[in-house]
Coordinates of C-alpha atoms in Angstrom, one line a residue:
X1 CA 71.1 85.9 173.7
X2 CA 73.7 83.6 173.5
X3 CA 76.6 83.0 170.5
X4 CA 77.2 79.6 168.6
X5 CA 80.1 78.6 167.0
X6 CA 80.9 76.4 164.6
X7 CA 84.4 75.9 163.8
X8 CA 85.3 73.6 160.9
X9 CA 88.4 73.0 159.2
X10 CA 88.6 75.0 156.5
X11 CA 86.1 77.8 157.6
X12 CA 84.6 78.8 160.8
X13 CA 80.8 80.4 161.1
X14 CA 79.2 82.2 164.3
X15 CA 75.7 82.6 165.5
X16 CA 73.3 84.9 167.5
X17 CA 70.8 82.8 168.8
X18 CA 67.8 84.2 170.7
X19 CA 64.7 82.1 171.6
X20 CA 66.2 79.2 169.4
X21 CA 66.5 80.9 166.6
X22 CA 69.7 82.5 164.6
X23 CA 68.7 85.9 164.7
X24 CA 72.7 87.1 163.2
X25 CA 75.2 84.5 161.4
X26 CA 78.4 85.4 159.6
X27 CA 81.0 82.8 158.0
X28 CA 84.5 83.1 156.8
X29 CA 87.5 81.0 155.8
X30 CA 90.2 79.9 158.3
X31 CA 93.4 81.7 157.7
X32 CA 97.1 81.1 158.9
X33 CA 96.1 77.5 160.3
X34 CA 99.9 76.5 161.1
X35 CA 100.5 79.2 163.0
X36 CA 98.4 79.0 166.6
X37 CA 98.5 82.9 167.6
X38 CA 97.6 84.3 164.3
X39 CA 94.8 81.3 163.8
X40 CA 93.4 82.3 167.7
X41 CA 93.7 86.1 166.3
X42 CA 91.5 85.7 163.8
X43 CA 88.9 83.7 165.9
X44 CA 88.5 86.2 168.1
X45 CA 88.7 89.2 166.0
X46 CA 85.4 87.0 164.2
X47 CA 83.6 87.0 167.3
X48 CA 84.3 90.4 168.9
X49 CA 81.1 92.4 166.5
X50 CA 78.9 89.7 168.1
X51 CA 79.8 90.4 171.7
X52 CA 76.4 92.7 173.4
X53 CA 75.3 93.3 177.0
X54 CA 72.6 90.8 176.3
X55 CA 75.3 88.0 175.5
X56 CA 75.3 85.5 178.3
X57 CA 77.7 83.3 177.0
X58 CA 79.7 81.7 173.7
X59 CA 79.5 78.1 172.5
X60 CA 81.6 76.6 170.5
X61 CA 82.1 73.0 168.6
X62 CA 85.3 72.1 167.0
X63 CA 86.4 68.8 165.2
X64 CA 88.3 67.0 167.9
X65 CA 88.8 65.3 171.1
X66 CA 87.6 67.8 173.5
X67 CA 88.1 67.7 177.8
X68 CA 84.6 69.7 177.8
X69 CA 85.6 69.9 181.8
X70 CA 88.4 72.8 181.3
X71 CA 87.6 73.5 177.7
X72 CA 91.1 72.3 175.8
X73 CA 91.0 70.7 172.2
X74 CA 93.7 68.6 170.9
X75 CA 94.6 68.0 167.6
X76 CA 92.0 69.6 165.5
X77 CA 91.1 68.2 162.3
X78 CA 92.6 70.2 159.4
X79 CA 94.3 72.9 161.7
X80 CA 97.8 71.9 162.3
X81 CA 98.2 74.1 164.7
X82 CA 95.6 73.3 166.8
X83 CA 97.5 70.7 168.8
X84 CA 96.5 71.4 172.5
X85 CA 94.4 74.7 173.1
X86 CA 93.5 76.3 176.2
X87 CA 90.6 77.4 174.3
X88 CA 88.0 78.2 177.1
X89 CA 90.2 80.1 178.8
X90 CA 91.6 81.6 175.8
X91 CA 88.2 82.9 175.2
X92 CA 86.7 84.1 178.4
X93 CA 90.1 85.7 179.1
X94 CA 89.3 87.2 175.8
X95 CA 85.6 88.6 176.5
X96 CA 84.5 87.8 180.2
X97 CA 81.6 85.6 179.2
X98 CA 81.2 82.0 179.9
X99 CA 82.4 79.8 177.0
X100 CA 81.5 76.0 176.8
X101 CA 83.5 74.2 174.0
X102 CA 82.9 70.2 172.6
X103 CA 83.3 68.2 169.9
X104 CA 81.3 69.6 166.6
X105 CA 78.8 66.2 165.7
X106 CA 78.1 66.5 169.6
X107 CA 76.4 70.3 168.9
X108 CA 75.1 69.1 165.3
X109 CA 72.8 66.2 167.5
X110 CA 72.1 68.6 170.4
X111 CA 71.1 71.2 168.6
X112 CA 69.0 68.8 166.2
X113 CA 67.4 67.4 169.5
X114 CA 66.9 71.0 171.0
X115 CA 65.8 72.9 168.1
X116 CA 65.2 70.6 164.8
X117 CA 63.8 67.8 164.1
X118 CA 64.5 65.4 166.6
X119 CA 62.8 67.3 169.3
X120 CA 60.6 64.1 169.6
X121 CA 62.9 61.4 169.9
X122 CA 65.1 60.5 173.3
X123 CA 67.5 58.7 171.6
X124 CA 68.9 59.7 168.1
X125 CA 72.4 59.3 166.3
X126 CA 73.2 62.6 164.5
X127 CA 75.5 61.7 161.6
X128 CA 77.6 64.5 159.4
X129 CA 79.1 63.4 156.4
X130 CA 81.7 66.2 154.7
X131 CA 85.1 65.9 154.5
X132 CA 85.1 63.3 157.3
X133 CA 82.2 61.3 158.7
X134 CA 81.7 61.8 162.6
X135 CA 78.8 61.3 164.9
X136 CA 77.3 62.9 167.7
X137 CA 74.8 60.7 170.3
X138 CA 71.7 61.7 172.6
X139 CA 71.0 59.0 174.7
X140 CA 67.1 58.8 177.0
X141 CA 67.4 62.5 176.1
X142 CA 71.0 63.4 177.4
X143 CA 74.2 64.2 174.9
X144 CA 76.2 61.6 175.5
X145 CA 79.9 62.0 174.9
X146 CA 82.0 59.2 176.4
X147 CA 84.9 59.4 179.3
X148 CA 87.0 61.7 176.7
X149 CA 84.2 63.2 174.5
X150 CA 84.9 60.3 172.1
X151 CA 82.0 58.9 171.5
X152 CA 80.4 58.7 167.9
X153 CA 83.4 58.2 166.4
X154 CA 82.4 55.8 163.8
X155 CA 84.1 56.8 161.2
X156 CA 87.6 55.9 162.6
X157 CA 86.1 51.8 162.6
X158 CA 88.2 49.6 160.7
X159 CA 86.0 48.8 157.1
X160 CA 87.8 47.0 154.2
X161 CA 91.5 48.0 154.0
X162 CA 90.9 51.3 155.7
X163 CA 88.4 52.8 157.7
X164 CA 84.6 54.0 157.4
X165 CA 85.4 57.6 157.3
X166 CA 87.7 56.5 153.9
X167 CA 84.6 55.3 152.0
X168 CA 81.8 57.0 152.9
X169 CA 82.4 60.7 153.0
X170 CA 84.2 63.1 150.7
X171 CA 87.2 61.1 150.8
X172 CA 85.9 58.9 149.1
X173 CA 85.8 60.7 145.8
X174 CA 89.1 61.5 146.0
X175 CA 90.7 59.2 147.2
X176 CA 88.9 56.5 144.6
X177 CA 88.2 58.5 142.0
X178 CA 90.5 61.8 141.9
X179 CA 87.3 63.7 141.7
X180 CA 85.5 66.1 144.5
X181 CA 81.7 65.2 146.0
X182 CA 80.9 68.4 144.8
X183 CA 82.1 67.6 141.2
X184 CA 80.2 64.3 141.0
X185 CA 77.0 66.1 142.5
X186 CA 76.8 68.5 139.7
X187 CA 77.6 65.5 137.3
X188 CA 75.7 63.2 138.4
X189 CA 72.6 65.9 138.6
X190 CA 73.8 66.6 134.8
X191 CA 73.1 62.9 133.8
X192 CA 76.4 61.4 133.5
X193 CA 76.6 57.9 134.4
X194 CA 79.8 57.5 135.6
X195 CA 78.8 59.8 138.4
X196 CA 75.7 58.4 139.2
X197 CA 77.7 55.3 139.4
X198 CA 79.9 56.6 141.3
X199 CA 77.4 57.9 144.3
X200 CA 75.5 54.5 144.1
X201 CA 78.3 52.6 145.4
X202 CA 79.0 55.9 148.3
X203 CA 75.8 54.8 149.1
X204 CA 76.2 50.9 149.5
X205 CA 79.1 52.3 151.9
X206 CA 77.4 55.0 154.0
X207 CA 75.0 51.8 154.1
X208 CA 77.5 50.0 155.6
X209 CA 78.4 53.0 158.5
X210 CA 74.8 52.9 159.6
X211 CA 74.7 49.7 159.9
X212 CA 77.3 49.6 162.7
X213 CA 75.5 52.6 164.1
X214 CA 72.3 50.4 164.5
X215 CA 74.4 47.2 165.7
X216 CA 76.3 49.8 168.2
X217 CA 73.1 51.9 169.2
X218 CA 69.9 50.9 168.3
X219 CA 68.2 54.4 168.0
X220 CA 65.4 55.7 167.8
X221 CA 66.3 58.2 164.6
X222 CA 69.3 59.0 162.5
X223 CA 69.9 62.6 161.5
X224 CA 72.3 62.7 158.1
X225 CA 73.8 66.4 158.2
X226 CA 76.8 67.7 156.3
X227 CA 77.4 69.1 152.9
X228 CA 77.2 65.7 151.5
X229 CA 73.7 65.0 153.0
X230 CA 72.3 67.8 150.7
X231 CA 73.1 64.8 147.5
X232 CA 71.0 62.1 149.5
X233 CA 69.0 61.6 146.4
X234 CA 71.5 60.5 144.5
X235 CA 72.5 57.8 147.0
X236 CA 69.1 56.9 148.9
X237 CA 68.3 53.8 146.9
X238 CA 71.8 51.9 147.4
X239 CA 72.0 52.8 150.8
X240 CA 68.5 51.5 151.1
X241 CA 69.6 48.2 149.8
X242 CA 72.4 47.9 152.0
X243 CA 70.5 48.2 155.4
X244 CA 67.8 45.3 154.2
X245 CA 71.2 43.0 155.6
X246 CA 70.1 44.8 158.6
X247 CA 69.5 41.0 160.9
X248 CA 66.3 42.3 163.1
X249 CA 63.7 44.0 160.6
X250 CA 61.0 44.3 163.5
X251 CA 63.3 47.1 165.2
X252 CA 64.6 48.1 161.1
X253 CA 60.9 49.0 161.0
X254 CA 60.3 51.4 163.8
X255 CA 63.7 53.4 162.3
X256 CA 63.6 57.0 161.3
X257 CA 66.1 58.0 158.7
X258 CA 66.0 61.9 158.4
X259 CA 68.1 64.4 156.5
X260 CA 68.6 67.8 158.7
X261 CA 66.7 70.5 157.1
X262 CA 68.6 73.7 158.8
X263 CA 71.6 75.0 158.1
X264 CA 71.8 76.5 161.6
X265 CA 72.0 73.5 163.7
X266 CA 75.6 73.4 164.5
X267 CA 75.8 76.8 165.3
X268 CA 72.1 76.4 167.7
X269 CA 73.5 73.3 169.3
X270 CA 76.8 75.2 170.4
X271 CA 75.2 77.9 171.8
X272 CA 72.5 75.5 173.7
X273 CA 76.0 74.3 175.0
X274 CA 75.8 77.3 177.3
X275 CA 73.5 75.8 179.8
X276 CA 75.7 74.5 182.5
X277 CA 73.3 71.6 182.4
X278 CA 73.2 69.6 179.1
X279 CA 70.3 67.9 179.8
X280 CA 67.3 67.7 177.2

């Protein structure tokens, strides 16, 4: 057995996985995030129930630049405190087990190519789209992160007058129309227009993010994961538009677009980050 974490930026959720499967999963919100000891206290007082003789070792993903070689994050997204943690060997310190850490859209794609449904493909872009928009990349079957585990980060790529991540996650709701994703899903599901207008033109931008992921990439299949991927219907036929600018159709054609259909990815691809060898 082997625990997954998935450590987001407003709540955190663990895993025990067994045979690929979540066999025990708890989530709760992040407390205290501006003060680093009480933050790291309540990490590990979250994982201690799931610690068992037949625990071989803890993964965990967390939004941020990660040196996956000693195991310190820097600057983690929504947790100010979160500058520059030892956290590998804050942990094993903590509970004598192993403990591999990386970037978050890294264990979303590994997981999806361990355990979901990109178990087929070799090469696949995993994208999450939530409060932020990040990407995670297997490449001929390996997770490739980059020379600083920075890879995937398309969001950050200058679009209009910001970036992608501005228009085509969450943000974008507030930011353009002082609303929340989750607001506009349950109005647009309710019939109101405005709404509906509102995710067609998310989805003419999301278009536009996966277009520079198949410029940049050229993959096999794209794996949409996040709380917003659970309101593709509302913004399938827009972004469909927008990739017919796609310029080479032939390789358009052999594309796979999927939405992830488990909930337990993140937390199977960080514990699959246990293996001290990544490959796939």
């Amino acid at each position: 057995m082997r625990i997954g974490i998935d450590l987001g930026g407003t709540k955190v959720q663990i895993g025990l996985e067994e045979n690929g499967v979540i066999v025990r999963h708890q989530k709760e919100f992040l407390t205290k995030k501006t003060d680093l000891e009480a933050s790291l206290t309540q990490l590990k007082d979250f994982i201690r129930p799931f610690i068992a003789p037949e625990v071989t070792g803890i993964g965990i993903g967390v939004p941020s630049v990660v040196d996956t070689a000693s195991g310190i994050v820097y600057n983690v997204t929504n947790i100010p405190a979160w500058e520059k943690v030892h956290l590998k060997d804050i942990l094993e310190a903590e509970f004598q087990l192993p403990v591999m850490v990386n970037n978050d859209v890294n264990c979303f794609v590994l997981g999806e190519h361990r355990f979901g449904i990109g178990k087929s493909f070799r090469n696949i872009v995993g994208i999450c789209i939530g409060t932020g928009l990040g990407a995670g990349l297997i490449v001929d079957g390996q997770l490739y992160m980059g020379h600083n585990c920075g890879a995937g980060e398309i969001g950050l790529v200058p679009y209009l007058d910001q970036n992608i991540e501005y228009y085509a996650s969450g943000n974008f709701f507030s930011a353009l129309y002082n609303t929340t994703a989750l607001a506009a899903f349950h109005a647009a599901r309710a019939g109101d227009l405005q709404a509906c207008r509102q995710w067609e033109e998310f989805g003419h931008h999301f278009g536009k993010a996966i277009l520079a992921v198949l410029y940049a990439y050229d993959p096999e299949a794209i794996i949409v994961g996040g709380s917003i991927s659970k309101a593709y219907p509302l913004f399938s036929q827009s972004l469909q538009k927008t990739l017919t600018e796609f310029i080479y159709p032939e390789s358009f054609k052999r594309l796979k677009i999927l939405i992830s259909e488990n909930e337990n990815i993140p937390m199977l691809g960080a514990a699959a980050l246990t293996h001290l060898n990544l490959s796939v």
